[in-house]
Short mmCIF file of C-alpha atoms in Angstrom, two decimals:
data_model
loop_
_atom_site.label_atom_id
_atom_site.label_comp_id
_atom_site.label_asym_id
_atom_site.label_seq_id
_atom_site.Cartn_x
_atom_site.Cartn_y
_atom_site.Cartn_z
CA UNK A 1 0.00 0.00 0.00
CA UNK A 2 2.84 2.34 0.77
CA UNK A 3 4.49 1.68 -2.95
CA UNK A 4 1.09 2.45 -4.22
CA UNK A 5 0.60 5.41 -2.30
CA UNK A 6 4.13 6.87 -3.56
CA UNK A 7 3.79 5.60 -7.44
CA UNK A 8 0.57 7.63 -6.96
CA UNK A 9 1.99 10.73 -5.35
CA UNK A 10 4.73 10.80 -8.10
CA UNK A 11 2.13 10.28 -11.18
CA UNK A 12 0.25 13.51 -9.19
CA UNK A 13 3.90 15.47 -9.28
CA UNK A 14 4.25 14.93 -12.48
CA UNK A 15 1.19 15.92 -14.29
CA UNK A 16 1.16 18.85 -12.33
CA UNK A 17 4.65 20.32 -13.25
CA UNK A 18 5.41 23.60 -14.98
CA UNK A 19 4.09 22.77 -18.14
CA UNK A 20 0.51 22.46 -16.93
CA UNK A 21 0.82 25.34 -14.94
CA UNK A 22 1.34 27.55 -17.74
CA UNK A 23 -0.97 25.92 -19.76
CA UNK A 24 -3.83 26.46 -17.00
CA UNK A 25 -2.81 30.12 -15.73
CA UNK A 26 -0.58 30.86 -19.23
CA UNK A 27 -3.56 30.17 -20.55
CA UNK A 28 -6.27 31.73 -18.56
CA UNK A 29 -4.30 34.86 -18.94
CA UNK A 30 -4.04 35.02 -22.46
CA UNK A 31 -7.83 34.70 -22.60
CA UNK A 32 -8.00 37.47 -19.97
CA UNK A 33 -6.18 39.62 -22.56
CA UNK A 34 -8.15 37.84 -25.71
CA UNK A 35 -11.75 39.37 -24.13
CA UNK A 36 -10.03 43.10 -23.23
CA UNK A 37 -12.03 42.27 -19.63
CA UNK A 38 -15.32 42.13 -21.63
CA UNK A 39 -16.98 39.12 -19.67
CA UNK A 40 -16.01 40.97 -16.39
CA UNK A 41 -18.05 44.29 -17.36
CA UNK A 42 -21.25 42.47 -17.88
CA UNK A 43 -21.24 41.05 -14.52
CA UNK A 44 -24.64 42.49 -13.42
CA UNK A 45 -26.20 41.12 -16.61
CA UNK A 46 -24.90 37.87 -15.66
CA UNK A 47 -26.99 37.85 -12.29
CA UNK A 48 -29.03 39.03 -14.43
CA UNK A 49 -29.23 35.98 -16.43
CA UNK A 50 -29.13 33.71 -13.57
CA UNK A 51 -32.03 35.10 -11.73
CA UNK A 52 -33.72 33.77 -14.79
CA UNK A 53 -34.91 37.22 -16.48
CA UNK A 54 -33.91 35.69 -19.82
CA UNK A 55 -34.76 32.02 -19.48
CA UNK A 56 -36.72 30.47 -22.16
CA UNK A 57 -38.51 27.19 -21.63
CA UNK A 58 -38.81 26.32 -25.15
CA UNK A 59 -34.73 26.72 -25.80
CA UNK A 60 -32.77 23.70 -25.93
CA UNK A 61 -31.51 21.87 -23.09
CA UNK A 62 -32.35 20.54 -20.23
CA UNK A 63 -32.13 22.38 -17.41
CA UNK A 64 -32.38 26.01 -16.85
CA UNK A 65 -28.75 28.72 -16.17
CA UNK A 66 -29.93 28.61 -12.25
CA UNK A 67 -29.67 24.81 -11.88
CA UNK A 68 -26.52 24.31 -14.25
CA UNK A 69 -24.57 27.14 -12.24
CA UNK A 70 -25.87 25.17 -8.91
CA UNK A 71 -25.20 21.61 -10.70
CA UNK A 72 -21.54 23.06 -11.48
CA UNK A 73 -21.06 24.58 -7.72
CA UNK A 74 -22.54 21.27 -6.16
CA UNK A 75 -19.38 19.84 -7.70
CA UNK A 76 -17.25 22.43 -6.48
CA UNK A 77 -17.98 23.91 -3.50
CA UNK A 78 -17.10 20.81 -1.73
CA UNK A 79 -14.85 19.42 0.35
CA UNK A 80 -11.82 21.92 -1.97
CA UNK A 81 -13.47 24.28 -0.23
CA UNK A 82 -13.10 23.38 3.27
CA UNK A 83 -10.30 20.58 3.08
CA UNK A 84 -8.16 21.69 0.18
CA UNK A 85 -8.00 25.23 1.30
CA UNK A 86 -6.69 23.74 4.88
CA UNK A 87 -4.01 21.54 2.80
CA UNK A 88 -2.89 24.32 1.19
CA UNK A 89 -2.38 26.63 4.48
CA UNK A 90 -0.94 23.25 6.29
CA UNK A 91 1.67 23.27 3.59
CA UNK A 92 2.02 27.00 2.47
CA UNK A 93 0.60 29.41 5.39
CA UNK A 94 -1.28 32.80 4.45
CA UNK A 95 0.45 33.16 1.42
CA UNK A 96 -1.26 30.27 -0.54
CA UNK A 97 -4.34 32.24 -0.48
CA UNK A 98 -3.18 35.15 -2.69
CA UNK A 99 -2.29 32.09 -5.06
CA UNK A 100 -5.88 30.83 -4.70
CA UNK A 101 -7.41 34.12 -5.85
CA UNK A 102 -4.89 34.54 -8.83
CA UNK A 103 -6.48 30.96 -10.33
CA UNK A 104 -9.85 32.22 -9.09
CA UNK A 105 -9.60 35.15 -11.49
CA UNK A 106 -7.82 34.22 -13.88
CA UNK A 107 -10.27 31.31 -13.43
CA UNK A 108 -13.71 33.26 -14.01
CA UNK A 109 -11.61 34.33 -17.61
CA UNK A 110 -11.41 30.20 -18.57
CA UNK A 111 -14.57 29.54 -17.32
CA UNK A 112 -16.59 31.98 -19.70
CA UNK A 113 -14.98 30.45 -22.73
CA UNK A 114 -14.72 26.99 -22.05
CA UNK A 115 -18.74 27.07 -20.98
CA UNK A 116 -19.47 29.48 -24.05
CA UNK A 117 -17.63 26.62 -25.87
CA UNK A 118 -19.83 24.18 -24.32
CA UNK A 119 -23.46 25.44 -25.81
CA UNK A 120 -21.91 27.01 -28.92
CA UNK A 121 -20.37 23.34 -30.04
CA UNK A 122 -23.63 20.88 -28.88
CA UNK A 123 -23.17 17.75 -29.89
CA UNK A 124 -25.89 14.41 -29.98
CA UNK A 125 -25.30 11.02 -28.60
CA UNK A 126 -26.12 7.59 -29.82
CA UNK A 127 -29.63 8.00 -28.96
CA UNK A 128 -29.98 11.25 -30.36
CA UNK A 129 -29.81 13.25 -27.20
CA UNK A 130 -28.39 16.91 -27.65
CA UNK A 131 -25.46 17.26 -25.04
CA UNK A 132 -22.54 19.34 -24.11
CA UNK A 133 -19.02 19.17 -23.07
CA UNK A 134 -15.37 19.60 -23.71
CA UNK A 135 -15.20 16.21 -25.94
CA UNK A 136 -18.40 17.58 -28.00
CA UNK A 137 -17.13 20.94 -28.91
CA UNK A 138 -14.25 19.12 -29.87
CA UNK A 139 -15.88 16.88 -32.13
CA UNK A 140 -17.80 19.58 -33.09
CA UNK A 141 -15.68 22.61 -33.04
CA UNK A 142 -12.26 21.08 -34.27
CA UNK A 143 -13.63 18.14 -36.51
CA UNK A 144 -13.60 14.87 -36.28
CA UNK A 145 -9.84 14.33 -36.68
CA UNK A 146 -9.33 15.94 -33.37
CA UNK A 147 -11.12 12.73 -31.69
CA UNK A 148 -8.11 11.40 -29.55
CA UNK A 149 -8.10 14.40 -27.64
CA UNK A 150 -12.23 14.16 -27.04
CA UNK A 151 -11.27 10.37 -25.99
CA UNK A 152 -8.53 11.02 -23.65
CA UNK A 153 -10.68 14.13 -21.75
CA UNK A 154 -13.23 11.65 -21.41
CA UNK A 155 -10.89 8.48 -20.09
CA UNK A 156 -9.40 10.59 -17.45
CA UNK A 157 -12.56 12.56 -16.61
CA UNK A 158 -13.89 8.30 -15.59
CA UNK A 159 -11.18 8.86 -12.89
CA UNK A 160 -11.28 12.28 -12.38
CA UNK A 161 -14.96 12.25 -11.26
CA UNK A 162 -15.03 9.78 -8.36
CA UNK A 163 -15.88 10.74 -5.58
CA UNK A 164 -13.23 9.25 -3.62
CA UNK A 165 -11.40 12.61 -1.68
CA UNK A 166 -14.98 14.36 -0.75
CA UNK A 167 -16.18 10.66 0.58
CA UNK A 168 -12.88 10.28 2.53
CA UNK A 169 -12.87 13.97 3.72
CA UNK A 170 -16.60 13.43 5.45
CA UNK A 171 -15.90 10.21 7.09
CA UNK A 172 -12.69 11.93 8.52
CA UNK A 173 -15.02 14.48 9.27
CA UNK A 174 -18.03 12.18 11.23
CA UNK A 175 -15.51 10.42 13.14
CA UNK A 176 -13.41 13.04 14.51
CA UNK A 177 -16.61 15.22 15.15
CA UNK A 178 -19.18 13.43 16.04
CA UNK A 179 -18.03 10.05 16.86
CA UNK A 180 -14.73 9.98 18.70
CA UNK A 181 -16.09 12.35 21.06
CA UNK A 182 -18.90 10.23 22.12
CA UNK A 183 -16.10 7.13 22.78
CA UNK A 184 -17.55 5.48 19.62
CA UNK A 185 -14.47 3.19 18.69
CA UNK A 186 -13.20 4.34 14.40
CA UNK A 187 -11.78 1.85 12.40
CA UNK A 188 -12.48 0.14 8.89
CA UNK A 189 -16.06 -0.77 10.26
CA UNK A 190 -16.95 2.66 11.51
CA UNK A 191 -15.82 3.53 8.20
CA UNK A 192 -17.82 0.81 6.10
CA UNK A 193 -20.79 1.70 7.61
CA UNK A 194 -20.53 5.34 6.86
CA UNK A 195 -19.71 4.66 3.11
CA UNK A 196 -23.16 2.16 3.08
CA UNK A 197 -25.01 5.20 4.35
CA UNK A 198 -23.41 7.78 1.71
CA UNK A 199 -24.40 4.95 -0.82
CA UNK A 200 -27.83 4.48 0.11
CA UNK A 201 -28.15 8.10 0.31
CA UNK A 202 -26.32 9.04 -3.23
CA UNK A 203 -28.25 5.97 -5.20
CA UNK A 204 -31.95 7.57 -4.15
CA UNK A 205 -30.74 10.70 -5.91
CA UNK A 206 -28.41 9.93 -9.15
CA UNK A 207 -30.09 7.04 -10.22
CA UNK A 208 -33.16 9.80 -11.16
CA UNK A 209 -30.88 11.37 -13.54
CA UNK A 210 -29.77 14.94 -14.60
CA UNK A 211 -33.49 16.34 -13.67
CA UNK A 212 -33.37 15.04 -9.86
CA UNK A 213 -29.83 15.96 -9.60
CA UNK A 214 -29.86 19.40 -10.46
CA UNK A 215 -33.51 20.15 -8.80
CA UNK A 216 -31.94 18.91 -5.66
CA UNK A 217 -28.60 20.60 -5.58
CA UNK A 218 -30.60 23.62 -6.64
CA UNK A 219 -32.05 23.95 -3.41
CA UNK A 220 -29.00 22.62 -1.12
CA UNK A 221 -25.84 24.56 -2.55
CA UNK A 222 -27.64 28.45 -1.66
CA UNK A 223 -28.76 26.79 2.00
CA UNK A 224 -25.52 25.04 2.56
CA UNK A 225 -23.24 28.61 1.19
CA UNK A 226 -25.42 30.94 3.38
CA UNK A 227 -25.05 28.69 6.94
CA UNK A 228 -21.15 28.25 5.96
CA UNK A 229 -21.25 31.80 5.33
CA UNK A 230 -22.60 32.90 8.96
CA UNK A 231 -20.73 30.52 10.38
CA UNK A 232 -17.56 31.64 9.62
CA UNK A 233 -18.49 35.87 10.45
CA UNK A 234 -18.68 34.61 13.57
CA UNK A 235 -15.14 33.17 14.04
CA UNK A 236 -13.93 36.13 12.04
CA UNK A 237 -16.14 39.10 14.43
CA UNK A 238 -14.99 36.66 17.35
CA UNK A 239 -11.07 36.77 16.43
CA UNK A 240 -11.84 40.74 14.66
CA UNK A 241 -8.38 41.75 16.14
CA UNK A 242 -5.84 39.27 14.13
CA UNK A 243 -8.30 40.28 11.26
CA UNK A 244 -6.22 42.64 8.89
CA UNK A 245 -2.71 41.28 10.19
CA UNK A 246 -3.56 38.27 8.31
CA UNK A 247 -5.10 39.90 5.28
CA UNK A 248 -1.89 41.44 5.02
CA UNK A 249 0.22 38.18 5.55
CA UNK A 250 -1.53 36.82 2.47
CA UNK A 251 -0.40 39.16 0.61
CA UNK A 252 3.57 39.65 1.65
CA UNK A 253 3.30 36.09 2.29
CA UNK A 254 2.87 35.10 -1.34
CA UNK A 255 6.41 36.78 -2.33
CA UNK A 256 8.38 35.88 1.17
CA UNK A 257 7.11 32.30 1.62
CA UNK A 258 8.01 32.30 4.96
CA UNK A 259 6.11 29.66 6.18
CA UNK A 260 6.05 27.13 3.07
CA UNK A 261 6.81 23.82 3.85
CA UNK A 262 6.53 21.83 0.68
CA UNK A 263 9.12 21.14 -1.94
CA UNK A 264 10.39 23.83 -3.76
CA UNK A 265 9.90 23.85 -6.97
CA UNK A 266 10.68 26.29 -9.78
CA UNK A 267 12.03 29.81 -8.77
CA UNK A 268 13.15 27.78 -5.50
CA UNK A 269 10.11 28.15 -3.03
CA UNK A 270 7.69 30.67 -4.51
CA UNK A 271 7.51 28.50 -7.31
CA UNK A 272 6.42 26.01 -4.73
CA UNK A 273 4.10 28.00 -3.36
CA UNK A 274 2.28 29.18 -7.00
CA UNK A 275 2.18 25.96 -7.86
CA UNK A 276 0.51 24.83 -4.71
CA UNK A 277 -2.07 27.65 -4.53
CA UNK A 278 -2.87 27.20 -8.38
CA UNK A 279 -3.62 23.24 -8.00
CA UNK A 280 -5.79 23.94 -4.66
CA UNK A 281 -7.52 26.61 -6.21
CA UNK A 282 -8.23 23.75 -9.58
CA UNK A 283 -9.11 21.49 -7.14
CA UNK A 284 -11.64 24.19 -5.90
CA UNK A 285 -12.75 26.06 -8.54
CA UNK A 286 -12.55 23.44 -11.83
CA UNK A 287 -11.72 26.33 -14.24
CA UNK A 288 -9.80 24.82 -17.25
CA UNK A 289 -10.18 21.67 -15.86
CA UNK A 290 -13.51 21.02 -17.93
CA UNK A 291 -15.54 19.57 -16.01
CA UNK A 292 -18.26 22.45 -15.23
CA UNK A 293 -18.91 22.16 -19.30
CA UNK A 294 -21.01 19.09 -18.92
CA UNK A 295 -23.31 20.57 -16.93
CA UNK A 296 -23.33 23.96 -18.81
CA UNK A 297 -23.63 22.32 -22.25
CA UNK A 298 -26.95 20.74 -20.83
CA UNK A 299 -28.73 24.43 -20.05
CA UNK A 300 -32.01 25.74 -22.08
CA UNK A 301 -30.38 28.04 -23.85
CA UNK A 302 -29.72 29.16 -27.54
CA UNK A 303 -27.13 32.04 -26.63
CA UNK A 304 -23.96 30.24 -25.83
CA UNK A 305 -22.33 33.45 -24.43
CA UNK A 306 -25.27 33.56 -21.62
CA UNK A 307 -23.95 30.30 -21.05
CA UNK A 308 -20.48 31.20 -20.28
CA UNK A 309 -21.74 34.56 -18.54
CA UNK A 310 -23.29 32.61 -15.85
CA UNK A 311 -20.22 30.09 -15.34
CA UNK A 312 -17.84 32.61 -14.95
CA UNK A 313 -20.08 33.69 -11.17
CA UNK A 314 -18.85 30.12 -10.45
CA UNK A 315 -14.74 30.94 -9.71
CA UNK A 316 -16.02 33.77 -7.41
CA UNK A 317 -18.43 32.21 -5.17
CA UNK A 318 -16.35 29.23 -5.09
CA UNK A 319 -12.85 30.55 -4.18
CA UNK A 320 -13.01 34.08 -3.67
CA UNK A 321 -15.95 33.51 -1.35
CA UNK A 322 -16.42 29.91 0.17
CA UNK A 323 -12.39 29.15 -0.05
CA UNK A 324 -11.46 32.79 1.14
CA UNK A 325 -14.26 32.15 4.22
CA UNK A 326 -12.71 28.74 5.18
CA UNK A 327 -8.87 30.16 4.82
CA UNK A 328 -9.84 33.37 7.07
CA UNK A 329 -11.29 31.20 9.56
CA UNK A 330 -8.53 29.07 10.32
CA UNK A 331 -5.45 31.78 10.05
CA UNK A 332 -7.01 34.14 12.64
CA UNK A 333 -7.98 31.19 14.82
CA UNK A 334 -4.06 30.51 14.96
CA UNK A 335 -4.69 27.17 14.52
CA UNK A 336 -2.72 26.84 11.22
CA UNK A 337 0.28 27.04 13.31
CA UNK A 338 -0.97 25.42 16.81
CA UNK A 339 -2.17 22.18 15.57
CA UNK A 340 -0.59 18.83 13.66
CA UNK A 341 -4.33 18.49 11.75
CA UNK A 342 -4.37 18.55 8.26
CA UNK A 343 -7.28 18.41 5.80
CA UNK A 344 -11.06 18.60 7.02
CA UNK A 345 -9.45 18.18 11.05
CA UNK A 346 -7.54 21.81 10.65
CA UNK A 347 -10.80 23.79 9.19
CA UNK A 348 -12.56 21.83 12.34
CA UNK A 349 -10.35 23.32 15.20
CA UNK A 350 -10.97 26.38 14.13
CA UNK A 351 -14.77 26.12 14.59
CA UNK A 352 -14.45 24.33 17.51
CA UNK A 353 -12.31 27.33 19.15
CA UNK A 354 -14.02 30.00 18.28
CA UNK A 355 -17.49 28.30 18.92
CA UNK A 356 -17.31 25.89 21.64
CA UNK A 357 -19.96 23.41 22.00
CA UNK A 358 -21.69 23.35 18.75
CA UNK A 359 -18.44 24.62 15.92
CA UNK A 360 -17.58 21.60 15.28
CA UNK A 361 -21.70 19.87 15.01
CA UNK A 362 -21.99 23.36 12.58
CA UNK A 363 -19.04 22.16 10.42
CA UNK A 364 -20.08 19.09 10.23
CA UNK A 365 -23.68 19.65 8.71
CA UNK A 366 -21.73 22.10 6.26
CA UNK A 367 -19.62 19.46 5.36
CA UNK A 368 -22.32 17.02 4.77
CA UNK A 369 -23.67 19.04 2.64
CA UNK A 370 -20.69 19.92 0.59
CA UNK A 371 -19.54 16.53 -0.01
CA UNK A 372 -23.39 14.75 -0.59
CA UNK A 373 -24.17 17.74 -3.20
CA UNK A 374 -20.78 16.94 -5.14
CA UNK A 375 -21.12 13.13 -5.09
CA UNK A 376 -24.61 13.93 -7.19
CA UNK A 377 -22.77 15.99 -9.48
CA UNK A 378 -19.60 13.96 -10.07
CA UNK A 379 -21.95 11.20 -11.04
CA UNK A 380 -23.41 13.07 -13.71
CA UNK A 381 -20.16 13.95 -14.85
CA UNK A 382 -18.76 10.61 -15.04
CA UNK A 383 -22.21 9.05 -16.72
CA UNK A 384 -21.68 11.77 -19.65
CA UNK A 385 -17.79 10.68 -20.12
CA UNK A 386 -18.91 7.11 -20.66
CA UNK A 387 -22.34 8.41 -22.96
CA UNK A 388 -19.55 9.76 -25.04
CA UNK A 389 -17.05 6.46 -25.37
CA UNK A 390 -19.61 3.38 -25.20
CA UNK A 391 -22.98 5.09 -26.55
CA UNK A 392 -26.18 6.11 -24.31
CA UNK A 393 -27.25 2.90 -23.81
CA UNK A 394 -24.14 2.16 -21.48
CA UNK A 395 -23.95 5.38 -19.47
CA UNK A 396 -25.77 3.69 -16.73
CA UNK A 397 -23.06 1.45 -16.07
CA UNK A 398 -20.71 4.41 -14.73
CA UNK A 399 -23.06 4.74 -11.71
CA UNK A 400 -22.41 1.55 -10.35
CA UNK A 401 -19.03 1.37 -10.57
CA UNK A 402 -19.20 4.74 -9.09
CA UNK A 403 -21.19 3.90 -6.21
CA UNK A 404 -18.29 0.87 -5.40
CA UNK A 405 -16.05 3.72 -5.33
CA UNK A 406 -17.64 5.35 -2.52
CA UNK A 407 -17.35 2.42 -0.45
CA UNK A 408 -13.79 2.60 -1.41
CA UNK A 409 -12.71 6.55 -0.92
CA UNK A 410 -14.75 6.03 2.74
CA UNK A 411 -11.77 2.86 3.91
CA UNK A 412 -8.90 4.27 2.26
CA UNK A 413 -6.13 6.94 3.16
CA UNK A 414 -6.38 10.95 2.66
CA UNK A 415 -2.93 11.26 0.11
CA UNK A 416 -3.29 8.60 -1.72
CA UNK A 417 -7.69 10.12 -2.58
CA UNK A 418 -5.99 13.56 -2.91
CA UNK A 419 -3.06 12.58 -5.29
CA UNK A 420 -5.36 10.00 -7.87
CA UNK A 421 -8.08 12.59 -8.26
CA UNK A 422 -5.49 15.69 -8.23
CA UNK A 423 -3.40 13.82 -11.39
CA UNK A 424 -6.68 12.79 -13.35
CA UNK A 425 -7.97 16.27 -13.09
CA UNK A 426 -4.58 16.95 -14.32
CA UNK A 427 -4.99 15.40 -17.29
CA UNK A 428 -8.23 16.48 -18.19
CA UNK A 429 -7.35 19.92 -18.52
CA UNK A 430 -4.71 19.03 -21.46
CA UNK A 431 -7.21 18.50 -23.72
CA UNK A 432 -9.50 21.29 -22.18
CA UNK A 433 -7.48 23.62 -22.46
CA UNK A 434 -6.03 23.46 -25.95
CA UNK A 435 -8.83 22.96 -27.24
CA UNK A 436 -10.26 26.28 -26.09
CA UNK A 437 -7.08 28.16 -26.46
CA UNK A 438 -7.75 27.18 -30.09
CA UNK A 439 -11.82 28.06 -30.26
CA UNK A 440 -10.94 31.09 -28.05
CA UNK A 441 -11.43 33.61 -31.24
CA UNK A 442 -14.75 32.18 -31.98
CA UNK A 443 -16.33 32.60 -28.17
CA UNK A 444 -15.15 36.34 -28.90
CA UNK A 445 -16.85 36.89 -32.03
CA UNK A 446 -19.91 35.09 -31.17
CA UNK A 447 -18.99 37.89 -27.50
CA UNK A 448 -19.02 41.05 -29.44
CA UNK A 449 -22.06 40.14 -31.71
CA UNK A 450 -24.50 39.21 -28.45
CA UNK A 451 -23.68 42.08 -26.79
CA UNK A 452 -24.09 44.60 -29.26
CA UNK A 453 -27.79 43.04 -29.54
CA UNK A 454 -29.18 42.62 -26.38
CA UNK A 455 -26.80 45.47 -24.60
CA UNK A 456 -25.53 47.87 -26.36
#
């Protein structure tokens, strides 16, 4: 298990060296520069869109831009959120943050072209189905020659949507809150029993399909934001004092490094540090990674750039609100340096010392919520990747072999979840992101034509 664990860590190293690194934020910036900011100053029409002012029932798709942007967020507001942020701190201190932000915005950039990509390019499966995704606007946007790269997104998006880390993260979570402290013994059977539950609980809803899924994350991700939201004003008004020290150590923090303790990597240990607040903030956030593009593509809409207007909201409530929330909260708590926890147990002291008593129960429900919203999503996103290889007659399959792996991420350990799913996502945004890189001029000239009609 420990060779495994290491071949694993290495494959995750790897895939996530320079080259992807400035492919993902190389990338997003050059399609920061592409749109001139253009996305960014239509921000208010894209709340706009997603309050539903512009919705038409009778467009194609399935689902309307309110329950694709919660679909998306189910997926990543997660456990990235409240474990991968504390990772990164554990590893980097305040300075991974600033890193975080950079990918978010950058992020919101990638996010409106990739999801413009996703309607614009609509592709059918085998049974005739209209769907949407990074392998159909290949197909569709690059021609059929391009298939490989459709293929290969789709392989390691098989991978890269099990729900292994957010199912490990929440049984970390139920035994060191709620059952430890009760004198409950945790082991592999504690464990078992918690991954039958998450089963039981995640068949009842994905087995209903795209419709159930996104009607019931549509209601759970605002709840499950807004409690996580109060939550944490009241460690921050509690701990008000170490407030703007700490916004200010994220800041010179992300040039001194002071308190990284990873590998450095290149440009010595700020390179370490960009590289680990960039892959935390993919973890988090998706953007590149192409995953958000399957849900998008499946929106009732005939205007792709509404599409990618309302995807781009996704990098900013995910990391520059939920991730910047859970990083606040544990840096003025001091617990980032006063406590050996890592992961989910880190974000989890700091509730439960700046709200004795019931912190930790809070955290807990929040984290239930996080992870059971993105194990409905990930399903979806997994089903589609196999729609797309075997044909719509198979895509059922996926769901069972992804309900196994629940059972699995729930009995196995936290690196070993963190590194598979980190180098699969890896992988999928190769073909994600050259792909758009090389539709980019299209998303713009489709841009400038909508809003010239509806807004100028």
């Amino acid at each position: 298990m420990d060779q495994l664990n290491e071949l694993i860590a290495e494959f995750a190293s790897l895939v996530w060296g320079l080259p992807l690194v400035i492919l993902l934020i190389g990338g997003g910036l050059y399609l920061l520069i592409l749109s001139r900011f253009l996305p960014f100053r239509y921000l208010g029409h894209s709340l706009d869109l997603l309050r539903g002012k512009y919705d038409d029932p009778n467009a194609p798709g399935e689902i309307n831009h309110f329950q694709a942007l919660s679909t998306a967020l189910s997926s990543t507001v997660g456990m990235g959120n409240i474990a991968g942020v504390a990772v990164a701190i554990a590893l980097g201190g305040p300075g991974a943050v600033f890193w975080l932000w950079i990918s978010a915005i950058v992020g919101m950039s990638t996010k409106f072209f990739t999801n413009t990509l996703a309607v614009m390019y609509r592709g059918k499966d085998t049974e005739g189905n209209i769907q949407g995704g990074v392998m159909y606007y290949i197909m569709e946007g690059l021609g059929k020659s391009w298939k490989p790269l459709a293929v290969f997104f789709a392989i390691a998006g098989l991978v890269g949507a099990l729900p292994v880390f957010n199912v490990n993260q929440l049984t970390q979570a139920i035994n060191s809150i709620l059952l430890e402290p009760q004198g409950i013994e945790t082991g592999f059977m504690s464990n078992l029993i918690i991954g039958i539950i998450l089963t039981i609980i995640t068949s009842a809803v994905i087995l209903g399909g795209l419709y159930r899924i996104s009607r019931t994350v549509s209601k759970l991700v605002p709840a499950m934001v807004a409690v996580y939201f109060v939550a944490v004003l009241v460690i921050l008004f509690i701990n008000l004092e170490e407030l703007p020290r700490y916004l200010g150590l994220i800041f010179t923090d992300a040039f001194a490094a002071e308190n990284y303790k990873g590998e450095p990597l290149f440009g010595g240990i700020i390179g370490g540090l960009m590289i680990l607040g960039i892959r935390r903030g993919a973890f988090s956030n998706e953007a590149g990674i192409g995953t958000a593009t399957m849900a998008h593509g499946a929106s009732k809409t005939s205007e792709p750039v509404r599409e990618g207007l309302v995807a781009m909201l996704g990098p900013a409530i995910d990391t520059l609100v939920v991730c910047t929330l859970t990083a606040l909260a544990i840096l003025v708590t001091g617990v980032w340096q006063s406590s050996d926890a890592n992961g989910v147990s880190l974000t989890a002291a700091a509730f439960r010392n700046s709200i004795p008593y019931v912190g930790d129960y809070v955290l807990l429900l929040c984290i239930a919520a996080f992870s059971i919203s993105s194990l409905f999503s990930y399903s979806y996103y997994g089903t589609k990747c196999l729609n797309f290889l075997l044909g719509a007659e198979n895509k059922h399959y996926y769901n069972y072999f992804y309900i196994l792996s629940i059972l699995v991420g729930a009995t196995t350990s936290l690196s070993m979840m963190i590194n598979l799913i980190d180098g699969f996502f890896a992988l999928m945004a190769i073909p994600t992101m050259i792909s758009t890189l090389i539709l980019a001029p299209k998303v713009m000239k489709a841009a400038r034509v909508y809003f010239k009609k509806y807004l100028e």
